[in-house]
Short mmCIF file of C-alpha atoms and ligand atoms in Angstrom, two decimals:
data_model
loop_
_atom_site.label_atom_id
_atom_site.label_comp_id
_atom_site.label_asym_id
_atom_site.label_seq_id
_atom_site.Cartn_x
_atom_site.Cartn_y
_atom_site.Cartn_z
CA MET M 10 8.12 -13.24 34.60
CA LYS M 11 9.17 -11.99 31.20
CA THR M 12 11.63 -14.18 29.41
CA ASN M 13 12.36 -12.26 26.24
CA LEU M 14 15.76 -11.22 27.47
CA THR M 15 17.73 -9.41 24.82
CA ARG M 16 21.49 -9.40 24.46
CA ARG M 17 21.37 -5.65 25.00
CA ALA M 18 19.50 -6.03 28.28
CA LEU M 19 21.94 -8.71 29.39
CA LEU M 20 24.92 -6.48 28.77
CA ARG M 21 23.26 -3.54 30.41
CA SER M 22 22.31 -5.42 33.56
CA GLY M 23 25.85 -6.80 33.74
CA ILE M 24 27.32 -3.33 33.66
CA ALA M 25 24.87 -1.52 35.92
CA ALA M 26 24.61 -4.32 38.50
CA GLY M 27 21.44 -4.05 40.51
CA ALA M 28 20.18 -0.97 38.70
CA SER M 29 16.73 -1.33 37.23
CA VAL M 30 16.61 -1.63 33.47
CA ALA M 31 14.90 1.24 31.76
CA ALA M 32 13.47 -0.14 28.59
CA GLY M 33 12.51 -3.35 26.93
CA GLY M 34 14.64 -5.82 28.86
CA THR M 35 14.26 -7.52 32.21
CA ALA M 36 17.03 -7.17 34.83
CA LEU M 37 18.88 -10.45 35.40
CA ALA M 38 17.62 -11.49 38.82
CA GLU M 39 19.94 -13.52 41.08
CA GLY M 40 18.51 -16.80 42.31
CA SER M 41 15.91 -17.21 39.58
CA PRO M 42 17.67 -18.98 36.75
CA ASP M 43 16.02 -18.62 33.38
CA PRO M 44 16.02 -22.05 31.70
CA LEU M 45 16.11 -20.33 28.29
CA ILE M 46 19.59 -19.19 29.30
CA THR M 47 20.85 -21.92 31.61
CA GLU M 48 19.55 -25.05 29.80
CA THR M 49 20.70 -26.39 26.48
CA GLN M 50 17.79 -25.86 24.13
CA ASP M 51 16.51 -28.10 21.35
CA TRP M 52 17.72 -25.75 18.67
CA ALA M 53 21.27 -26.06 20.00
CA SER M 54 21.12 -29.85 20.46
CA TYR M 55 20.46 -30.80 16.83
CA THR M 56 21.45 -29.46 13.46
CA GLY M 57 19.04 -27.31 11.47
CA ASP M 58 17.77 -27.57 7.91
CA ALA M 59 20.20 -28.04 5.05
CA VAL M 60 20.63 -25.27 2.49
CA ASP M 61 18.50 -27.13 -0.05
CA ALA M 62 15.50 -27.59 2.28
CA THR M 63 13.75 -24.47 0.98
CA PRO M 64 14.80 -23.54 -2.56
CA TYR M 65 12.34 -20.68 -2.33
CA GLY M 66 11.74 -19.61 1.26
CA LEU M 67 8.55 -18.74 3.09
CA PRO M 68 8.24 -16.87 6.39
CA ILE M 69 8.97 -19.00 9.47
CA ARG M 70 5.84 -20.74 10.85
CA PHE M 71 5.72 -18.44 13.91
CA GLU M 72 4.76 -15.62 11.52
CA ALA M 73 1.87 -17.58 9.98
CA ASP M 74 -0.57 -14.86 11.07
CA VAL M 75 1.01 -12.23 8.86
CA ILE M 76 -1.15 -12.85 5.82
CA ARG M 77 -3.60 -11.13 3.50
CA ARG M 78 -7.13 -11.31 4.79
CA ASN M 79 -10.48 -11.05 3.10
CA VAL M 80 -13.66 -9.58 4.62
CA PRO M 81 -16.20 -12.02 3.12
CA TRP M 82 -19.31 -9.84 3.59
CA LEU M 83 -17.79 -6.91 1.66
CA THR M 84 -18.25 -8.49 -1.76
CA ALA M 85 -20.68 -11.02 -3.23
CA ASP M 86 -17.98 -13.34 -4.56
CA PRO M 87 -14.23 -13.79 -3.84
CA ILE M 88 -13.50 -13.77 -7.60
CA SER M 89 -14.48 -10.12 -7.93
CA SER M 90 -13.12 -9.02 -4.59
CA ILE M 91 -10.31 -7.67 -2.48
CA ASN M 92 -8.03 -8.80 0.30
CA PHE M 93 -5.96 -6.64 2.61
CA THR M 94 -2.24 -6.20 3.33
CA PRO M 95 -1.33 -7.02 6.99
CA ILE M 96 0.14 -3.53 7.49
CA HIS M 97 -0.28 -3.85 11.28
CA ALA M 98 2.48 -6.47 11.31
CA LEU M 99 4.94 -5.01 8.79
CA ASP M 100 7.65 -2.39 9.33
CA GLY M 101 9.84 -0.31 7.06
CA THR M 102 8.16 0.56 3.78
CA ILE M 103 8.49 -2.30 1.27
CA THR M 104 5.54 -4.69 1.02
CA PRO M 105 6.57 -8.30 0.32
CA GLN M 106 4.61 -9.50 -2.75
CA GLY M 107 3.36 -12.55 -0.85
CA CYS M 108 1.21 -10.45 1.49
CA ALA M 109 0.45 -7.43 -0.74
CA PHE M 110 -3.31 -6.83 -1.16
CA GLU M 111 -5.02 -8.11 -4.30
CA ARG M 112 -7.97 -6.64 -6.14
CA HIS M 113 -9.46 -8.55 -9.05
CA HIS M 114 -12.61 -7.94 -11.05
CA SER M 115 -12.62 -11.40 -12.62
CA GLY M 116 -10.00 -13.36 -10.68
CA ALA M 117 -6.20 -13.72 -10.98
CA ILE M 118 -5.30 -15.32 -14.29
CA GLU M 119 -2.31 -17.38 -15.38
CA LEU M 120 -0.64 -15.88 -18.43
CA ALA M 121 2.73 -17.34 -19.49
CA LYS M 122 5.49 -15.05 -20.79
CA GLU M 123 5.56 -16.84 -24.15
CA ASN M 124 1.84 -16.17 -24.62
CA TYR M 125 2.17 -12.50 -23.69
CA ARG M 126 1.42 -9.86 -26.35
CA LEU M 127 1.17 -6.10 -25.84
CA ILE M 128 -0.58 -4.15 -28.60
CA VAL M 129 -0.01 -0.42 -29.14
CA ASN M 130 -2.53 0.97 -31.61
CA GLY M 131 -4.86 3.92 -32.32
CA LEU M 132 -3.39 7.30 -33.27
CA VAL M 133 0.17 6.05 -33.72
CA ASP M 134 2.47 6.09 -36.74
CA ARG M 135 2.99 2.28 -36.67
CA PRO M 136 0.71 -0.01 -34.67
CA LEU M 137 3.02 -2.47 -32.89
CA VAL M 138 2.89 -5.72 -30.98
CA PHE M 139 5.48 -6.40 -28.28
CA THR M 140 6.35 -9.79 -26.84
CA TYR M 141 7.68 -10.10 -23.30
CA GLU M 142 11.23 -10.33 -24.66
CA ASP M 143 10.72 -7.18 -26.76
CA ILE M 144 9.83 -5.21 -23.63
CA GLU M 145 12.97 -6.42 -21.87
CA ARG M 146 15.09 -4.84 -24.64
CA PHE M 147 14.06 -1.26 -23.82
CA PRO M 148 16.12 0.74 -21.29
CA ARG M 149 14.61 0.01 -17.90
CA GLU M 150 14.25 1.89 -14.61
CA ASN M 151 13.68 1.06 -10.94
CA HIS M 152 11.29 3.04 -8.75
CA VAL M 153 9.48 2.47 -5.46
CA TYR M 154 5.80 3.46 -5.56
CA PHE M 155 2.69 2.86 -3.46
CA CYS M 156 -0.43 1.42 -5.09
CA GLU M 157 -3.61 2.30 -3.19
CA CYS M 158 -7.08 1.18 -4.25
CA ALA M 159 -9.37 4.22 -4.36
CA ALA M 160 -11.76 2.22 -2.13
CA ASN M 161 -9.19 2.02 0.71
CA THR M 162 -10.89 3.27 3.92
CA GLY M 163 -14.14 3.47 1.92
CA MET M 164 -16.12 1.61 4.58
CA GLU M 165 -15.35 4.31 7.15
CA TRP M 166 -17.22 7.28 5.61
CA ALA M 167 -20.30 7.04 7.83
CA GLY M 168 -18.56 5.99 11.05
CA ALA M 169 -15.93 3.64 12.51
CA GLN M 170 -16.56 0.19 10.98
CA LEU M 171 -13.72 -2.27 10.73
CA ASN M 172 -11.63 -3.01 13.81
CA GLY M 173 -8.17 -3.40 12.33
CA VAL M 174 -5.78 -1.23 10.35
CA GLN M 175 -5.36 -4.15 7.94
CA PHE M 176 -9.03 -3.71 7.01
CA THR M 177 -9.40 0.08 7.28
CA HIS M 178 -6.14 0.91 5.43
CA GLY M 179 -4.76 -2.35 3.98
CA MET M 180 -5.74 -1.81 0.32
CA ILE M 181 -2.23 -0.50 -0.23
CA HIS M 182 1.16 -1.90 -1.10
CA ASN M 183 4.55 -0.39 -1.83
CA MET M 184 7.08 -2.13 -4.05
CA GLU M 185 10.21 -1.46 -6.04
CA TYR M 186 9.22 -1.86 -9.69
CA THR M 187 11.48 -2.61 -12.61
CA GLY M 188 10.03 -1.58 -15.91
CA VAL M 189 10.16 0.43 -19.10
CA PRO M 190 8.68 3.95 -19.25
CA LEU M 191 5.37 3.85 -21.15
CA ARG M 192 6.79 6.85 -23.02
CA ALA M 193 9.43 4.62 -24.65
CA LEU M 194 6.83 2.21 -26.08
CA LEU M 195 4.63 5.08 -27.33
CA GLU M 196 7.62 6.73 -28.98
CA GLU M 197 8.57 3.44 -30.59
CA ALA M 198 5.10 3.34 -32.19
CA GLY M 199 5.45 7.04 -33.06
CA LEU M 200 3.16 9.84 -31.90
CA ASP M 201 3.25 12.14 -34.95
CA ALA M 202 -0.08 10.71 -36.11
CA ALA M 203 -1.60 11.91 -32.84
CA GLY M 204 -0.87 15.58 -33.68
CA ASP M 205 -1.17 17.93 -30.69
CA LEU M 206 -0.61 15.69 -27.66
CA ALA M 207 -2.15 18.13 -25.16
CA ASP M 208 -5.68 16.75 -25.54
CA LYS M 209 -4.84 13.11 -26.32
CA TRP M 210 -5.45 10.05 -24.17
CA VAL M 211 -4.27 6.47 -23.93
CA TYR M 212 -6.74 3.70 -23.17
CA VAL M 213 -5.15 0.77 -21.32
CA GLU M 214 -6.70 -2.65 -20.81
CA GLY M 215 -5.83 -6.02 -19.28
CA ALA M 216 -5.94 -9.54 -20.73
CA ASP M 217 -8.30 -10.87 -18.03
CA ALA M 218 -12.04 -11.32 -18.63
CA SER M 219 -12.84 -7.98 -16.91
CA SER M 220 -10.22 -6.12 -19.03
CA ASN M 221 -10.38 -3.32 -16.43
CA GLY M 222 -10.00 -0.61 -19.10
CA ARG M 223 -9.04 2.93 -18.14
CA SER M 224 -8.31 6.19 -19.95
CA ILE M 225 -5.14 8.05 -18.98
CA PRO M 226 -4.37 11.60 -20.16
CA MET M 227 -1.35 11.67 -22.51
CA GLU M 228 0.50 14.07 -20.21
CA LYS M 229 0.59 11.45 -17.43
CA ALA M 230 1.30 8.63 -19.90
CA LEU M 231 4.44 10.46 -21.05
CA ASP M 232 5.47 11.43 -17.52
CA ASP M 233 6.21 8.66 -14.98
CA VAL M 234 4.01 5.68 -15.97
CA LEU M 235 5.93 2.38 -16.11
CA VAL M 236 5.29 -0.86 -17.96
CA ALA M 237 6.61 -3.07 -15.16
CA PHE M 238 7.71 -6.70 -15.15
CA LYS M 239 9.50 -7.06 -11.82
CA ALA M 240 8.52 -6.12 -8.27
CA ASN M 241 10.93 -6.16 -5.33
CA GLY M 242 13.53 -7.70 -7.60
CA GLU M 243 11.56 -10.76 -8.73
CA ALA M 244 8.93 -11.48 -11.37
CA LEU M 245 5.52 -10.03 -10.63
CA ARG M 246 3.36 -12.56 -8.84
CA LYS M 247 0.37 -13.87 -10.75
CA GLU M 248 -1.93 -11.91 -8.42
CA HIS M 249 -0.24 -8.64 -9.35
CA GLY M 250 -0.39 -9.08 -13.12
CA TYR M 251 2.36 -11.48 -14.25
CA PRO M 252 4.10 -11.04 -16.56
CA VAL M 253 3.49 -7.27 -17.12
CA ARG M 254 1.44 -4.60 -15.37
CA LEU M 255 1.07 -0.86 -15.59
CA VAL M 256 2.39 1.30 -12.73
CA VAL M 257 0.71 4.71 -12.54
CA PRO M 258 2.54 6.53 -9.71
CA GLY M 259 0.37 8.40 -7.21
CA TRP M 260 -2.85 7.57 -9.06
CA GLU M 261 -5.67 5.28 -7.94
CA GLY M 262 -4.94 1.55 -8.00
CA ASN M 263 -7.66 0.81 -10.56
CA MET M 264 -5.54 2.44 -13.28
CA TRP M 265 -2.62 0.08 -12.56
CA VAL M 266 -3.82 -2.38 -15.20
CA LYS M 267 -2.58 -5.93 -14.62
CA TRP M 268 -1.84 -8.45 -17.40
CA LEU M 269 -1.54 -5.36 -19.63
CA ARG M 270 -2.58 -6.32 -23.19
CA ARG M 271 -3.39 -3.13 -25.11
CA ILE M 272 -2.56 0.58 -25.19
CA GLU M 273 -4.64 2.66 -27.57
CA VAL M 274 -3.84 6.30 -28.34
CA SER M 275 -7.09 8.23 -28.79
CA ASP M 276 -8.45 11.75 -28.98
CA ALA M 277 -11.02 11.23 -26.24
CA ALA M 278 -11.46 9.32 -23.00
CA VAL M 279 -13.32 6.05 -23.51
CA GLN M 280 -15.69 6.64 -20.54
CA SER M 281 -15.45 2.96 -19.59
CA ARG M 282 -17.40 1.35 -16.76
CA GLU M 283 -14.42 1.70 -14.45
CA GLU M 284 -14.31 5.48 -14.88
CA THR M 285 -18.05 6.29 -14.90
CA SER M 286 -20.26 3.91 -12.93
CA LYS M 287 -17.25 3.01 -10.75
CA TYR M 288 -14.36 5.05 -9.36
CA THR M 289 -16.33 8.32 -9.38
CA ASP M 290 -17.46 10.10 -6.21
CA VAL M 291 -21.12 11.05 -5.75
CA LEU M 292 -21.43 14.35 -3.86
CA GLU M 293 -24.23 15.48 -1.51
CA ASP M 294 -26.25 17.01 -4.40
CA GLY M 295 -26.04 13.85 -6.50
CA VAL M 296 -23.42 15.21 -8.91
CA ALA M 297 -20.46 12.84 -9.35
CA ARG M 298 -16.82 13.93 -9.24
CA LYS M 299 -15.01 12.37 -12.18
CA TRP M 300 -11.31 11.98 -13.10
CA THR M 301 -10.29 11.90 -9.43
CA TRP M 302 -7.07 10.11 -10.22
CA VAL M 303 -4.56 11.33 -7.63
CA MET M 304 -4.49 9.75 -4.18
CA ASP M 305 -4.28 12.64 -1.70
CA ALA M 306 -1.93 12.64 1.31
CA LYS M 307 -2.91 10.15 3.99
CA SER M 308 -1.42 8.43 7.02
CA VAL M 309 -2.31 5.90 9.68
CA ILE M 310 -0.80 4.53 12.87
CA THR M 311 -0.13 0.82 12.35
CA SER M 312 1.05 0.13 15.92
CA PRO M 313 -0.51 0.33 18.40
CA SER M 314 -3.74 -0.45 16.56
CA PRO M 315 -6.64 -2.88 17.07
CA GLN M 316 -4.65 -5.89 15.81
CA GLN M 317 -1.49 -4.67 17.56
CA PRO M 318 -2.34 -3.94 21.22
CA ILE M 319 0.32 -2.90 23.75
CA THR M 320 1.33 -6.10 25.56
CA HIS M 321 4.62 -4.97 27.11
CA GLY M 322 3.21 -2.84 29.91
CA LYS M 323 4.06 0.72 30.90
CA GLY M 324 7.18 2.66 29.95
CA PRO M 325 8.86 3.17 26.59
CA LEU M 326 6.55 2.77 23.61
CA VAL M 327 7.27 3.02 19.91
CA ILE M 328 4.33 4.40 17.96
CA SER M 329 4.71 3.53 14.29
CA GLY M 330 2.83 4.16 11.09
CA LEU M 331 2.74 4.87 7.37
CA ALA M 332 2.21 8.05 5.35
CA TRP M 333 1.95 8.62 1.60
CA SER M 334 0.90 11.15 -1.01
CA GLY M 335 0.10 10.81 -4.69
CA HIS M 336 1.33 14.40 -5.15
CA GLY M 337 4.93 13.67 -4.16
CA GLN M 338 6.96 13.42 -0.97
CA ILE M 339 5.71 13.31 2.60
CA THR M 340 7.40 16.16 4.43
CA ARG M 341 5.99 15.80 7.95
CA VAL M 342 3.74 13.62 10.09
CA ASP M 343 2.24 14.74 13.40
CA ILE M 344 0.81 12.50 16.09
CA SER M 345 -1.91 13.36 18.58
CA LYS M 346 -2.68 11.43 21.75
CA ASP M 347 -5.77 13.49 22.60
CA GLY M 348 -7.94 13.23 19.52
CA GLY M 349 -6.38 16.14 17.65
CA MET M 350 -6.21 18.84 20.37
CA THR M 351 -2.40 18.78 20.61
CA TRP M 352 0.20 17.37 18.21
CA GLU M 353 3.81 16.15 18.35
CA THR M 354 5.95 15.81 15.23
CA ALA M 355 6.94 12.24 14.42
CA ARG M 356 10.35 11.08 13.19
CA LEU M 357 10.45 9.92 9.58
CA GLY M 358 12.21 6.55 9.22
CA LYS M 359 13.99 8.09 6.26
CA GLN M 360 13.29 11.00 3.94
CA GLY M 361 10.21 10.02 1.99
CA ASP M 362 10.47 8.93 -1.65
CA THR M 363 8.06 10.58 -4.06
CA LYS M 364 4.70 8.74 -4.35
CA ALA M 365 5.95 5.97 -2.04
CA LEU M 366 5.18 4.90 1.51
CA THR M 367 7.07 6.75 4.25
CA ARG M 368 7.50 5.12 7.67
CA PHE M 369 7.16 7.31 10.76
CA TYR M 370 7.89 6.73 14.44
CA LEU M 371 7.21 8.48 17.72
CA ASP M 372 9.46 7.16 20.49
CA THR M 373 7.44 7.92 23.58
CA GLU M 374 6.32 6.80 27.06
CA TRP M 375 2.98 5.22 27.92
CA ASN M 376 1.96 4.88 31.52
CA GLY M 377 -1.45 3.33 31.14
CA GLU M 378 -3.21 6.48 29.97
CA SER M 379 -6.30 6.39 27.76
CA TRP M 380 -5.32 7.99 24.48
CA LEU M 381 -7.13 9.01 21.30
CA LEU M 382 -4.31 8.31 18.87
CA GLN M 383 -4.21 10.05 15.49
CA SER M 384 -1.67 10.79 12.79
CA ARG M 385 -1.78 13.63 10.28
CA ALA M 386 0.37 13.75 7.12
CA MET M 387 1.67 16.73 5.20
CA ASP M 388 3.14 16.58 1.69
CA GLU M 389 5.48 18.69 -0.40
CA THR M 390 2.60 20.74 -1.82
CA GLY M 391 1.74 21.96 1.70
CA TYR M 392 -1.46 19.88 1.74
CA VAL M 393 -2.51 18.68 5.21
CA GLN M 394 -4.50 15.45 5.71
CA PRO M 395 -8.09 16.46 6.65
CA THR M 396 -10.27 15.41 9.58
CA LYS M 397 -13.32 13.29 8.83
CA ASP M 398 -15.61 16.31 9.21
CA GLN M 399 -13.52 18.49 6.90
CA LEU M 400 -13.72 15.77 4.27
CA ARG M 401 -17.48 15.34 4.70
CA GLU M 402 -18.02 19.10 4.35
CA THR M 403 -16.73 19.04 0.80
CA ARG M 404 -17.63 15.48 -0.19
CA GLY M 405 -20.84 14.62 1.69
CA GLU M 406 -21.45 11.03 2.78
CA ASN M 407 -22.37 9.28 -0.48
CA SER M 408 -18.78 8.53 -1.37
CA ILE M 409 -16.93 5.25 -1.25
CA TYR M 410 -13.65 6.23 -2.86
CA HIS M 411 -10.89 8.66 -1.86
CA ASN M 412 -11.40 8.71 1.90
CA ASN M 413 -8.06 10.07 3.19
CA CYS M 414 -9.29 11.41 6.53
CA ILE M 415 -7.45 11.26 9.86
CA GLN M 416 -7.97 7.89 11.60
CA THR M 417 -8.47 7.56 15.38
CA TRP M 418 -7.58 4.60 17.62
CA ALA M 419 -8.89 4.74 21.22
CA LEU M 420 -6.21 3.23 23.47
CA THR M 421 -7.45 1.90 26.82
CA PRO M 422 -5.45 1.49 30.07
CA ASP M 423 -5.16 -2.25 29.19
CA GLY M 424 -3.28 -1.34 26.02
CA ILE M 425 -6.17 -2.32 23.74
CA ALA M 426 -6.83 -0.10 20.71
CA GLU M 427 -10.25 0.30 19.09
CA ASN M 428 -11.42 1.96 15.89
CA VAL M 429 -13.47 5.00 16.95
CA GLU M 430 -14.76 8.10 15.25
CA VAL M 431 -13.45 11.48 16.34
CA SER M 432 -14.73 13.98 13.79
N1 MTE K 6 -6.51 -6.36 -15.56
C1 MTE K 6 -6.87 -5.93 -14.35
N2 MTE K 6 -6.15 -4.93 -13.79
C2 MTE K 6 -6.49 -4.45 -12.58
C3 MTE K 6 -7.61 -4.95 -11.87
C4 MTE K 6 -8.33 -6.04 -12.47
O1 MTE K 6 -9.29 -6.56 -11.91
N3 MTE K 6 -7.93 -6.48 -13.71
N4 MTE K 6 -7.93 -4.39 -10.66
C5 MTE K 6 -7.49 -3.01 -10.44
C6 MTE K 6 -7.70 -2.48 -9.12
S1 MTE K 6 -9.27 -1.94 -8.74
C7 MTE K 6 -6.66 -2.27 -8.24
S2 MTE K 6 -6.90 -1.49 -6.77
C8 MTE K 6 -5.29 -2.74 -8.54
C9 MTE K 6 -4.82 -3.69 -7.47
O2 MTE K 6 -3.56 -4.23 -7.77
P1 MTE K 6 -3.05 -5.52 -6.96
O3 MTE K 6 -4.05 -6.62 -7.12
O4 MTE K 6 -1.71 -5.82 -7.48
O5 MTE K 6 -3.00 -5.11 -5.50
O6 MTE K 6 -5.22 -3.41 -9.81
C10 MTE K 6 -6.02 -2.84 -10.81
N5 MTE K 6 -5.71 -3.47 -12.05
MO1 MO K 7 -9.21 -0.64 -6.79
#
């Protein structure tokens, strides 16, 4: 017998005596007392922890499974590697820093605020050095943005590979950043020396051994790029670039330089390793696409999914997932239960923020059918998330990065979901 009796179910069964309960709850049955209700429980027999037991709290131990996970065989060494956000277990849109995916090329470093220096040099009127305190004295802004590694879903190009949405789509997080527009720091250094800004670039690099240098066109640098020092209200975690990282809204995660140490204004792109040998997309004919910065619209169902089977039996079911677009707002998400033959429009948790995760729901009924579950996102530009075949037609199968195709979960009559390919 199910024992997860909710207060709502209790009230309902009290009112409609004898009537069967429609959703979620179990009708209070006469003659079968539930000890969780009738007996005094441990947690009511003793006092709990004092207010100073956890000066900085962690999730309760029952949630110990909701953690970042690594796929050891993906990379040669965990120092230059990636772990994945447990998106199957989260709801809403904000990713707690403690379980937000990490990607490092030479490990997460420890850089104290007092040792932090940010250099702005190159084609500027006055080369400048900012300390952490200097940055805090510029007018700051708050914005929620997603950060998606271009390699997210990269293992799925050839066929269904990893059996969990955490692993197929978990190279993403979504946080509220506090920071100073990059524009303000560039203007402080002065851009007259750069002349016509239309063809200028900024080269950004980190203080870690890899430096992870990237070239950003001046137009983007002056638009919405942030030099951020807080995420979700608190200091950036070490893993995410403490004390200062770059936030490049809608653009591939690699450009979000952590432990930001230098910004150089230049008249050409640097053509660094990270924008030539890596983070380019080799097409069928061997030619590589370059400067593929924007993350196109994408979505995925997070529940049910392989790590989140249906365990509550038949009846009401909440299908839930995430959608995002580097081009702006998500305007609509559709859900298919038959592998893309027919579609129903999902409900957006709230109107999507620009370049941020949007939560969607479909409140539906499941009566033990086998489904091929898919979601399909649309953004404010009218762009529609492609099928795997549509993507392969234009991109071939040599790519790793920028796989934003429609994902399929095969749901069985037991409520188990598997990663399958429906082209
Ligand atoms: N300095 C530095 N910045 C970096 C990296 C790095 O290794 N070093 N990795 C990049 C990559 S590839 C990604 S996807 C994002 C990941 O950010 P996160 O670790 O906060 O999730 O940081 C980017 N910024
Ligand atoms: Mo990345």
